Amino acid sequence: MTELLRVATAGSVDDGKSTLIGRLLYDTKSLFSDQLAAVERTSRERGDGYVDLALLTDGLRAEREQGITIDVAYRYFATPRRSFILADTPGHVQYTRNMVTGASTADLALLLVDARKGVLEQTRRHAFLASLLRVPHMVLCVNKMDLVDFDREVFEKIKEDFRRFATKLEIVDVTTIPISALSGDNVVSRSPSTPWYDGSSLLHHLEELHIASDRNLIDVRFPVQWVVRPRTDELHDYRGYAGQVAGGVLKPGDDVIVLPSGLSTRVAGIDSFDGPISEAFPPMSVTVRLEDDLDVSRGDMIARPNNQPTVGQDLQLMVSWMADAPLRRRARIGIKHTTRSVRAMVTDVSYRVDIDTLHRDESVETLGLNDIGRIALRTTSPLCYDPYRRNRTTGSVLLIDESTGATLGAGMIL
């Protein structure tokens, strides 16, 4: 089975994010003939002088009329070396919440910059959000190089401008590539138009990127999603606990503890869809059998006795607020953390981050739509969590409207 890489595009409006994804799909022959024919027909009807590959992801009528991306669009393709999920996220400020949604599970952020405009405010905003979401890898694609005659000085200036800004953020792996998404230069193969560039093409970089070490294979974290009791004649006494491994490596015979109860036992076996396996690690979905019949239910977490997550009710969060109504102190909301759902109250709104300057505004009392800020919560029952910087799964929460079930925001535990 080929390894999966999750990629999210980011950048300002009209920097060519949708066109780049369309170019990747087209050049890797990941399109059906009817899809390409539909795009060619629409391009002709609109009077475009070329095949607009951005139409492959911008499917909403409003997106095609305005030539922008509004909602997150996911596209899938594969090469012999790797499978990919591409999230095309919007560049407009008012759709920042959509960008957060697309990048929250990404392994890599493709940050596009228009070579004519350089690093803009929205470029910095999306770079900050990718850093906040702990996306481990970033590729700065200096797009539309054909419009500046593939000038090396333009490329080097943008690369240096972004490097200076990135030093303020926790971005450890940044690769810069000069491309033209419209004509395909340096997208799938090296372009003769940039003889001064000695790096790889974008697709080659995506195929060769090492991501296995990005996962936390030290801290065993297994949130229980479902208790499996078949009660059939063949499996009359079978009891297993299904879920997705969030961290560490689990093996039969390991000493484990069930939280929040604190009961200890050992792993009797691990079953997958294909049968028993010798170990489980992120992001595998498995069923864990324990040697003792314990009271374990959905929302509990299995960990190692000497390496446990924090169990508590008071949380400090960085929050991306996604609702029209502002977030206020003493607001009552629902919390979804791994497989556990609890109620909570906002005990403090500490500050809002000015994304343009990265300064903290401690005078605010509320967080509005698309704001990023720090808050404190008190939950009605304990959660088993890790800091987000250590584990993106056990360190993240969703803030939910209890009356409607709508998502209000995404939180990262500090």
XYZ file of C-alpha atoms in Angstrom:
414
model
C 0.000 0.000 0.000
C 1.402 3.417 -1.004
C 1.896 6.073 1.654
C -0.705 8.855 1.870
C 0.266 12.533 1.885
C -2.322 15.153 2.836
C -1.673 18.518 1.201
C -3.449 21.852 1.743
C -3.003 24.839 -0.540
C -2.770 28.320 0.965
C -2.036 31.852 -0.142
C -3.695 35.073 -1.174
C -6.496 35.603 -3.691
C -5.612 34.883 -7.347
C -2.227 33.382 -6.533
C -3.171 30.294 -8.574
C -3.977 27.644 -5.967
C -6.814 26.027 -7.914
C -4.865 26.208 -11.172
C -1.911 24.454 -9.546
C -4.084 21.578 -8.329
C -5.685 21.343 -11.765
C -2.228 21.231 -13.347
C -1.116 18.428 -11.001
C -4.247 16.418 -11.806
C -3.859 17.024 -15.546
C -0.139 16.294 -15.832
C -0.342 13.148 -13.709
C -3.202 11.895 -15.927
C -5.556 11.705 -12.951
C -8.561 13.065 -14.869
C -11.341 11.214 -16.629
C -11.913 12.187 -20.240
C -15.386 13.563 -19.485
C -13.973 15.779 -16.693
C -11.423 17.297 -19.050
C -14.026 17.685 -21.783
C -16.344 19.541 -19.399
C -13.574 21.936 -18.389
C -12.634 22.558 -22.030
C -16.288 23.237 -22.899
C -16.783 25.641 -19.983
C -13.551 27.475 -20.858
C -14.765 27.960 -24.440
C -18.203 29.145 -23.316
C -16.625 31.743 -21.030
C -14.377 32.989 -23.813
C -11.117 31.946 -22.146
C -8.180 31.711 -24.505
C -6.925 28.609 -22.734
C -8.168 25.588 -20.789
C -8.802 26.916 -17.275
C -7.673 24.031 -15.071
C -8.892 25.910 -11.967
C -12.415 24.813 -12.947
C -11.514 21.280 -11.840
C -11.729 22.380 -8.189
C -13.819 25.572 -8.308
C -17.153 23.828 -8.799
C -19.587 26.247 -7.128
C -21.382 28.690 -9.435
C -20.249 31.665 -7.336
C -16.655 30.422 -7.510
C -16.703 30.192 -11.308
C -18.429 33.550 -11.744
C -15.948 35.392 -9.520
C -12.882 33.271 -10.333
C -12.206 32.599 -6.652
C -12.332 29.680 -4.211
C -14.970 29.840 -1.463
C -15.364 26.357 -0.009
C -12.716 23.720 0.615
C -12.506 21.270 -2.299
C -10.795 17.897 -1.912
C -9.212 16.094 -4.822
C -7.523 12.699 -4.850
C -4.803 11.346 -7.078
C -1.953 8.870 -6.940
C 1.406 8.172 -8.528
C 3.310 4.876 -8.363
C 5.185 6.235 -5.337
C 2.464 7.868 -3.224
C -1.227 8.686 -2.832
C -2.368 12.269 -2.295
C -5.338 14.142 -0.871
C -5.288 17.776 -2.003
C -7.358 20.350 -0.123
C -7.930 23.497 -2.190
C -8.592 26.191 0.418
C -9.854 29.752 -0.180
C -7.595 32.801 -0.066
C -10.078 35.484 1.008
C -9.867 36.817 4.567
C -13.557 36.142 5.233
C -13.024 32.445 4.465
C -10.120 31.977 6.894
C -12.158 29.367 8.791
C -12.345 27.272 5.609
C -8.554 27.384 5.320
C -8.219 26.210 8.936
C -10.559 23.311 8.189
C -8.532 22.189 5.177
C -5.131 22.536 6.844
C -6.005 20.983 10.211
C -5.088 17.450 9.060
C -2.454 18.346 6.443
C 1.068 16.949 6.373
C 2.222 19.725 4.073
C 1.071 23.237 3.185
C 1.527 24.525 -0.363
C 1.804 28.290 0.100
C 1.496 30.123 -3.205
C 2.853 33.595 -3.928
C 2.259 35.633 -7.090
C 5.719 36.487 -8.439
C 4.455 39.936 -9.481
C 3.081 40.818 -6.028
C 5.424 39.095 -3.600
C 4.579 38.214 0.012
C 1.218 39.782 0.911
C -0.777 40.147 4.107
C -2.832 37.038 3.355
C 0.349 35.100 2.590
C 1.589 35.892 6.091
C -1.830 35.097 7.554
C -1.908 31.622 6.033
C 1.716 30.948 6.977
C 0.873 31.839 10.568
C -2.192 29.575 10.529
C -0.157 26.682 9.111
C 2.386 27.240 11.882
C -0.360 27.421 14.509
C -1.867 24.180 13.202
C 1.598 22.561 13.386
C 1.640 21.556 9.723
C 5.105 19.981 9.718
C 6.187 20.819 6.157
C 5.721 23.817 3.882
C 6.477 24.479 0.222
C 6.564 28.119 -0.899
C 5.557 28.068 -4.565
C 6.494 31.302 -6.317
C 3.852 31.109 -9.033
C 3.358 32.984 -12.320
C 7.096 33.114 -12.945
C 6.288 33.248 -16.672
C 4.825 36.730 -16.144
C 8.154 38.029 -14.826
C 10.206 36.250 -17.513
C 11.484 33.698 -15.004
C 13.635 36.385 -13.391
C 15.912 34.836 -10.768
C 16.207 38.103 -8.796
C 12.428 38.242 -8.335
C 12.423 34.679 -7.052
C 15.348 35.239 -4.664
C 13.786 38.419 -3.228
C 10.479 36.684 -2.471
C 12.338 33.730 -0.976
C 14.323 36.033 1.336
C 11.254 38.108 2.318
C 9.400 34.985 3.375
C 12.431 33.566 5.175
C 12.622 36.677 7.362
C 8.941 36.385 8.236
C 9.137 32.613 8.841
C 11.846 33.087 11.475
C 9.133 34.541 13.738
C 7.062 31.356 13.382
C 7.647 27.737 14.310
C 8.150 26.552 10.743
C 11.073 24.151 10.566
C 10.894 22.804 7.011
C 10.383 25.294 4.162
C 11.218 24.560 0.520
C 10.896 27.265 -2.156
C 10.154 26.351 -5.799
C 9.668 28.688 -8.806
C 6.689 27.506 -10.860
C 4.130 28.442 -13.465
C 0.931 26.541 -12.728
C -0.675 27.704 -15.975
C 2.067 26.391 -18.264
C 3.339 23.620 -15.968
C 6.923 24.815 -15.401
C 8.574 22.928 -12.488
C 5.233 21.379 -11.483
C 5.654 17.783 -12.621
C 9.038 18.021 -14.312
C 11.994 20.420 -14.289
C 11.596 23.395 -16.609
C 14.249 24.568 -19.102
C 13.045 28.120 -18.395
C 14.753 28.082 -14.976
C 18.293 26.817 -15.603
C 19.430 28.733 -12.494
C 17.157 26.631 -10.244
C 18.875 23.433 -9.081
C 16.077 21.979 -6.933
C 13.456 19.342 -7.749
C 10.066 19.784 -9.342
C 7.038 20.147 -7.093
C 5.674 16.636 -7.725
C 9.087 15.040 -7.152
C 9.357 16.884 -3.831
C 5.878 15.713 -2.809
C 6.689 12.130 -3.737
C 10.001 12.032 -1.872
C 9.027 13.981 1.265
C 9.685 11.953 4.433
C 6.687 12.111 6.770
C 6.910 8.902 8.818
C 8.896 10.635 11.563
C 6.235 13.367 11.876
C 3.974 10.968 13.772
C 4.299 10.594 17.531
C 5.475 6.990 17.963
C 6.494 7.463 21.613
C 3.331 8.302 23.558
C 0.773 5.474 23.308
C -2.680 7.009 22.902
C -5.702 4.928 21.897
C -9.087 6.683 22.223
C -11.839 4.061 22.399
C -14.479 4.644 19.750
C -16.624 1.523 19.995
C -16.961 -1.555 22.189
C -17.095 -4.643 19.939
C -19.309 -7.457 21.252
C -20.435 -9.665 18.318
C -22.302 -12.231 20.502
C -22.202 -14.815 17.727
C -21.714 -18.553 18.235
C -18.145 -18.290 16.930
C -17.288 -15.183 18.956
C -19.596 -15.504 21.934
C -17.101 -14.164 24.501
C -15.293 -11.712 22.240
C -14.809 -8.228 23.700
C -12.679 -5.668 21.895
C -12.264 -1.917 21.802
C -12.188 -0.303 18.368
C -10.593 3.004 17.487
C -7.807 4.772 15.661
C -4.331 4.844 17.161
C -3.500 8.477 17.980
C 0.070 7.936 19.136
C 2.774 5.429 20.001
C 3.060 1.736 19.137
C 0.780 -0.865 20.727
C 1.764 -4.549 20.879
C 0.211 -7.666 22.444
C 1.572 -8.137 25.967
C 2.052 -4.410 26.623
C 1.095 -3.125 30.076
C -1.590 -0.459 29.649
C -3.836 1.741 31.746
C -7.396 2.802 30.959
C -8.196 6.456 31.601
C -9.839 8.223 33.299
C -10.648 5.233 35.558
C -6.968 4.370 36.115
C -7.505 0.585 35.826
C -4.451 -1.406 34.685
C -4.255 -4.483 32.471
C -2.328 -5.897 29.488
C -3.022 -6.057 25.761
C -4.212 -9.579 24.911
C -4.254 -9.039 21.143
C -4.802 -6.562 18.334
C -7.164 -7.257 15.440
C -7.447 -5.492 12.111
C -9.868 -5.938 9.240
C -7.511 -8.566 7.827
C -7.054 -10.436 11.104
C -4.658 -10.374 14.105
C -1.582 -8.132 13.818
C 1.627 -7.862 15.847
C 1.576 -4.087 16.371
C -0.485 -0.979 15.748
C 0.644 2.611 15.200
C -0.833 5.886 13.881
C -3.045 6.241 11.917
C -4.168 2.583 11.940
C -7.757 1.716 12.884
C -7.796 -1.488 14.929
C -9.587 -3.392 17.680
C -7.647 -3.907 20.908
C -8.414 -6.859 23.199
C -7.469 -6.662 26.886
C -6.605 -9.531 29.229
C -9.085 -8.410 31.912
C -12.785 -7.590 31.602
C -12.765 -3.935 32.587
C -15.411 -1.236 32.388
C -14.221 0.482 29.210
C -16.524 2.567 27.026
C -16.487 5.136 24.228
C -14.446 8.195 25.177
C -11.995 6.326 27.420
C -8.322 6.301 26.478
C -5.780 3.473 26.633
C -2.193 4.538 27.403
C 0.992 3.198 28.995
C 1.199 3.312 32.838
C 4.468 5.283 32.833
C 3.522 7.613 29.989
C 0.074 9.005 30.560
C -1.687 12.042 29.101
C -2.865 14.861 31.324
C -6.271 14.211 32.871
C -8.060 17.415 33.802
C -10.992 19.776 33.416
C -9.240 23.148 33.059
C -7.889 23.784 29.554
C -5.926 26.603 27.947
C -6.619 26.783 24.208
C -5.606 28.674 21.107
C -8.885 28.966 19.215
C -9.833 29.713 15.636
C -13.372 31.077 15.987
C -15.630 30.153 13.062
C -19.072 31.403 14.111
C -20.819 34.680 13.274
C -21.803 35.237 16.907
C -18.812 36.290 19.058
C -17.272 34.089 21.728
C -17.681 35.625 25.179
C -16.602 34.848 28.693
C -19.000 32.497 30.545
C -20.370 31.141 27.253
C -21.547 27.519 27.480
C -20.464 25.281 24.634
C -19.957 21.642 23.752
C -16.500 20.104 23.375
C -15.596 17.205 21.063
C -12.194 15.748 21.987
C -11.075 12.573 20.202
C -14.058 10.253 20.838
C -15.298 12.038 23.963
C -17.969 14.755 24.104
C -18.429 16.980 27.153
C -19.932 20.338 28.054
C -17.804 23.319 28.996
C -17.870 26.972 30.027
C -15.504 29.684 28.839
C -13.783 31.037 31.943
C -11.540 33.600 30.233
C -10.777 35.276 26.904
C -7.086 36.104 27.342
C -6.134 37.791 24.080
C -6.610 37.978 20.327
C -3.676 37.571 17.937
C -3.225 40.297 15.327
C -2.219 38.017 12.461
C -0.685 40.867 10.465
C 1.764 41.897 13.214
C 1.623 38.719 15.396
C 1.043 41.006 18.410
C -1.367 40.068 21.207
C -4.351 42.315 21.900
C -5.108 41.701 25.576
C -7.831 44.359 25.724
C -10.429 42.247 23.882
C -13.330 40.628 25.705
C -14.701 38.628 22.765
C -13.475 36.735 19.700
C -15.251 37.391 16.403
C -15.550 35.476 13.145
C -12.116 34.318 11.863
C -10.335 35.608 14.971
C -7.470 33.642 16.520
C -7.050 33.931 20.275
C -6.355 32.302 23.589
C -9.158 31.232 25.929
C -9.611 29.147 29.065
C -12.280 26.450 29.491
C -13.702 24.441 32.378
C -15.263 21.132 31.333
C -17.977 19.223 33.175
C -15.931 16.013 33.192
C -12.208 15.242 32.784
C -10.484 14.954 29.411
C -7.326 12.934 28.669
C -5.189 15.254 26.560
C -1.682 16.230 25.447
C -0.365 19.602 24.300
C -1.175 20.138 20.615
C 2.486 20.612 19.763
C 3.128 17.043 21.000
C 0.096 15.288 19.528
C -2.213 16.909 16.977
C -4.976 14.362 17.661
C -5.162 14.310 21.464
C -4.266 18.009 21.605
C -7.149 19.315 19.487
C -10.816 19.964 20.220
C -13.895 21.119 18.376
C -16.131 23.752 19.938
C -19.779 22.922 19.246
C -23.113 24.707 19.592
C -25.095 22.469 21.960
C -28.464 23.485 20.542
C -27.733 23.008 16.832
C -24.656 20.779 16.727
C -22.879 23.299 14.486
C -19.123 23.713 14.736
C -18.231 27.018 16.383
C -14.453 26.781 16.366
C -11.321 24.665 16.472
C -9.058 24.644 19.495
C -5.447 23.635 20.107
C -4.551 22.732 23.695
C -1.534 24.543 25.118
